Amino acid sequence: QVQLVESGGGLVQAGGSLRLSCAASGSILRLNAMGWYRQAPGNERELVATITSVSTKYADSAKGRFTISRDNAKNTLYLQMNSLRPEDTAVYYCNAWGLTGEGRDFGSWGRGTQVTVSS
């Protein structure tokens, strides 16, 4: 079983920055796509950014402000968020797809970390 644990959320003023981390643990042979999603109260979960070994993809709302990256040696995903806005307030979730050490495909979600941006 692969577990994802997010950290780095918190309360920040508009214009500020936060760096989210997501550590993957368990029997992992290979991590393929990883991503950040967010869900604000009353809204559906939405894509923020994804990363594979060859590409990154951002939601329009994240372009130019957020940067997704990963440390493959540490099985850790990051999201650097700059110029934060009140509308970025949400629970941020980490997602990962890959192959376990037993040779099985997996897809996992973390439990989320709260990001609150005050105006």
mmCIF file of C-alpha atoms in Angstrom:
data_model
loop_
_atom_site.group_PDB
_atom_site.id
_atom_site.type_symbol
_atom_site.label_atom_id
_atom_site.label_comp_id
_atom_site.label_asym_id
_atom_site.label_seq_id
_atom_site.Cartn_x
_atom_site.Cartn_y
_atom_site.Cartn_z
ATOM 1 C CA GLN A 1 0.000 0.000 0.000
ATOM 2 C CA VAL A 2 1.281 3.433 -0.926
ATOM 3 C CA GLN A 3 0.618 6.324 1.428
ATOM 4 C CA LEU A 4 0.824 10.035 0.685
ATOM 5 C CA VAL A 5 1.203 12.639 3.412
ATOM 6 C CA GLU A 6 0.908 16.337 2.655
ATOM 7 C CA SER A 7 2.433 19.124 4.733
ATOM 8 C CA GLY A 8 3.181 22.815 4.509
ATOM 9 C CA GLY A 9 -0.286 24.287 4.528
ATOM 10 C CA GLY A 10 -1.287 27.159 6.757
ATOM 11 C CA LEU A 11 -2.579 30.699 6.992
ATOM 12 C CA VAL A 12 -0.940 33.364 4.855
ATOM 13 C CA GLN A 13 -1.799 36.882 3.765
ATOM 14 C CA ALA A 14 -2.653 37.673 0.183
ATOM 15 C CA GLY A 15 0.518 38.085 -1.834
ATOM 16 C CA GLY A 16 2.410 35.666 0.353
ATOM 17 C CA SER A 17 3.940 32.278 -0.398
ATOM 18 C CA LEU A 18 3.692 28.710 0.810
ATOM 19 C CA ARG A 19 5.494 25.526 -0.148
ATOM 20 C CA LEU A 20 3.538 22.302 0.046
ATOM 21 C CA SER A 21 5.202 18.911 0.277
ATOM 22 C CA CYS A 22 3.852 15.417 -0.299
ATOM 23 C CA ALA A 23 5.866 12.425 0.857
ATOM 24 C CA ALA A 24 5.082 9.036 -0.652
ATOM 25 C CA SER A 25 5.896 5.902 1.302
ATOM 26 C CA GLY A 26 5.323 2.172 1.040
ATOM 27 C CA SER A 27 6.248 -0.377 -1.569
ATOM 28 C CA ILE A 28 7.007 1.888 -4.505
ATOM 29 C CA LEU A 29 8.841 0.674 -7.559
ATOM 30 C CA ARG A 30 8.055 3.651 -9.723
ATOM 31 C CA LEU A 31 6.098 6.876 -9.435
ATOM 32 C CA ASN A 32 4.611 7.945 -12.730
ATOM 33 C CA ALA A 33 2.316 10.944 -12.686
ATOM 34 C CA MET A 34 1.936 13.004 -9.539
ATOM 35 C CA GLY A 35 -0.235 15.985 -8.967
ATOM 36 C CA TRP A 36 -1.829 18.566 -6.732
ATOM 37 C CA TYR A 37 -5.562 19.122 -6.563
ATOM 38 C CA ARG A 38 -7.625 21.403 -4.377
ATOM 39 C CA GLN A 39 -11.145 21.619 -3.067
ATOM 40 C CA ALA A 40 -12.752 24.722 -1.657
ATOM 41 C CA PRO A 41 -15.951 24.549 0.439
ATOM 42 C CA GLY A 42 -18.951 23.933 -1.775
ATOM 43 C CA ASN A 43 -16.799 23.277 -4.823
ATOM 44 C CA GLU A 44 -15.646 20.151 -6.610
ATOM 45 C CA ARG A 45 -12.052 19.008 -6.397
ATOM 46 C CA GLU A 46 -10.042 20.605 -9.185
ATOM 47 C CA LEU A 47 -6.672 20.127 -10.774
ATOM 48 C CA VAL A 48 -3.907 22.519 -9.766
ATOM 49 C CA ALA A 49 -0.839 20.968 -11.401
ATOM 50 C CA THR A 50 0.555 17.639 -12.489
ATOM 51 C CA ILE A 51 4.027 16.367 -13.273
ATOM 52 C CA THR A 52 5.475 13.369 -15.048
ATOM 53 C CA SER A 53 9.041 12.520 -15.975
ATOM 54 C CA VAL A 54 8.683 14.542 -19.161
ATOM 55 C CA SER A 55 6.130 17.275 -18.613
ATOM 56 C CA THR A 56 4.239 19.543 -16.260
ATOM 57 C CA LYS A 57 0.723 20.860 -16.573
ATOM 58 C CA TYR A 58 -0.955 23.710 -14.737
ATOM 59 C CA ALA A 59 -4.479 24.955 -14.313
ATOM 60 C CA ASP A 60 -4.926 28.435 -15.745
ATOM 61 C CA SER A 61 -5.359 29.779 -12.217
ATOM 62 C CA ALA A 62 -1.932 28.417 -11.238
ATOM 63 C CA LYS A 63 0.110 29.411 -14.266
ATOM 64 C CA GLY A 64 2.814 31.932 -13.500
ATOM 65 C CA ARG A 65 2.287 31.716 -9.732
ATOM 66 C CA PHE A 66 2.694 28.034 -8.779
ATOM 67 C CA THR A 67 5.539 25.655 -9.551
ATOM 68 C CA ILE A 68 5.272 21.892 -9.230
ATOM 69 C CA SER A 69 8.395 19.795 -8.775
ATOM 70 C CA ARG A 70 9.442 16.390 -7.499
ATOM 71 C CA ASP A 71 12.441 14.748 -5.887
ATOM 72 C CA ASN A 72 12.468 11.205 -7.224
ATOM 73 C CA ALA A 73 15.168 10.083 -4.803
ATOM 74 C CA LYS A 74 12.941 11.087 -1.885
ATOM 75 C CA ASN A 75 9.604 10.154 -3.498
ATOM 76 C CA THR A 76 8.453 13.650 -2.628
ATOM 77 C CA LEU A 77 6.298 16.108 -4.524
ATOM 78 C CA TYR A 78 6.328 19.858 -3.995
ATOM 79 C CA LEU A 79 4.161 22.828 -4.862
ATOM 80 C CA GLN A 80 5.663 26.275 -4.533
ATOM 81 C CA MET A 81 2.842 28.791 -4.375
ATOM 82 C CA ASN A 82 3.601 32.484 -4.781
ATOM 83 C CA SER A 83 1.402 35.568 -5.043
ATOM 84 C CA LEU A 84 -1.360 33.778 -3.192
ATOM 85 C CA ARG A 85 -4.900 35.072 -3.455
ATOM 86 C CA PRO A 86 -7.931 34.594 -1.194
ATOM 87 C CA GLU A 87 -9.490 32.427 -3.925
ATOM 88 C CA ASP A 88 -6.615 29.961 -3.504
ATOM 89 C CA THR A 89 -8.072 29.041 -0.121
ATOM 90 C CA ALA A 90 -8.824 25.323 -0.180
ATOM 91 C CA VAL A 91 -7.746 21.917 1.016
ATOM 92 C CA TYR A 92 -4.870 20.808 -1.191
ATOM 93 C CA TYR A 93 -4.544 17.125 -1.996
ATOM 94 C CA CYS A 94 -1.629 15.157 -3.374
ATOM 95 C CA ASN A 95 -2.185 12.397 -5.905
ATOM 96 C CA ALA A 96 0.207 9.782 -7.285
ATOM 97 C CA TRP A 97 0.054 6.958 -9.811
ATOM 98 C CA GLY A 98 2.702 4.339 -10.305
ATOM 99 C CA LEU A 99 3.876 0.770 -9.824
ATOM 100 C CA THR A 100 4.324 -1.009 -6.507
ATOM 101 C CA GLY A 101 7.252 -3.226 -5.646
ATOM 102 C CA GLU A 102 4.912 -6.161 -6.203
ATOM 103 C CA GLY A 103 4.356 -5.074 -9.759
ATOM 104 C CA ARG A 104 0.829 -3.739 -9.302
ATOM 105 C CA ASP A 105 -0.459 -0.425 -10.567
ATOM 106 C CA PHE A 106 -1.598 1.960 -7.863
ATOM 107 C CA GLY A 107 -3.281 5.298 -7.500
ATOM 108 C CA SER A 108 -3.280 7.055 -4.145
ATOM 109 C CA TRP A 109 -4.534 10.258 -2.552
ATOM 110 C CA GLY A 110 -3.312 12.039 0.522
ATOM 111 C CA ARG A 111 -5.624 13.368 3.212
ATOM 112 C CA GLY A 112 -5.015 16.977 2.317
ATOM 113 C CA THR A 113 -3.532 20.093 3.861
ATOM 114 C CA GLN A 114 -5.470 23.295 4.465
ATOM 115 C CA VAL A 115 -4.333 26.508 2.793
ATOM 116 C CA THR A 116 -6.032 29.705 3.894
ATOM 117 C CA VAL A 117 -5.244 33.048 2.293
ATOM 118 C CA SER A 118 -6.499 36.145 4.069
ATOM 119 C CA SER A 119 -7.246 39.390 2.276
#
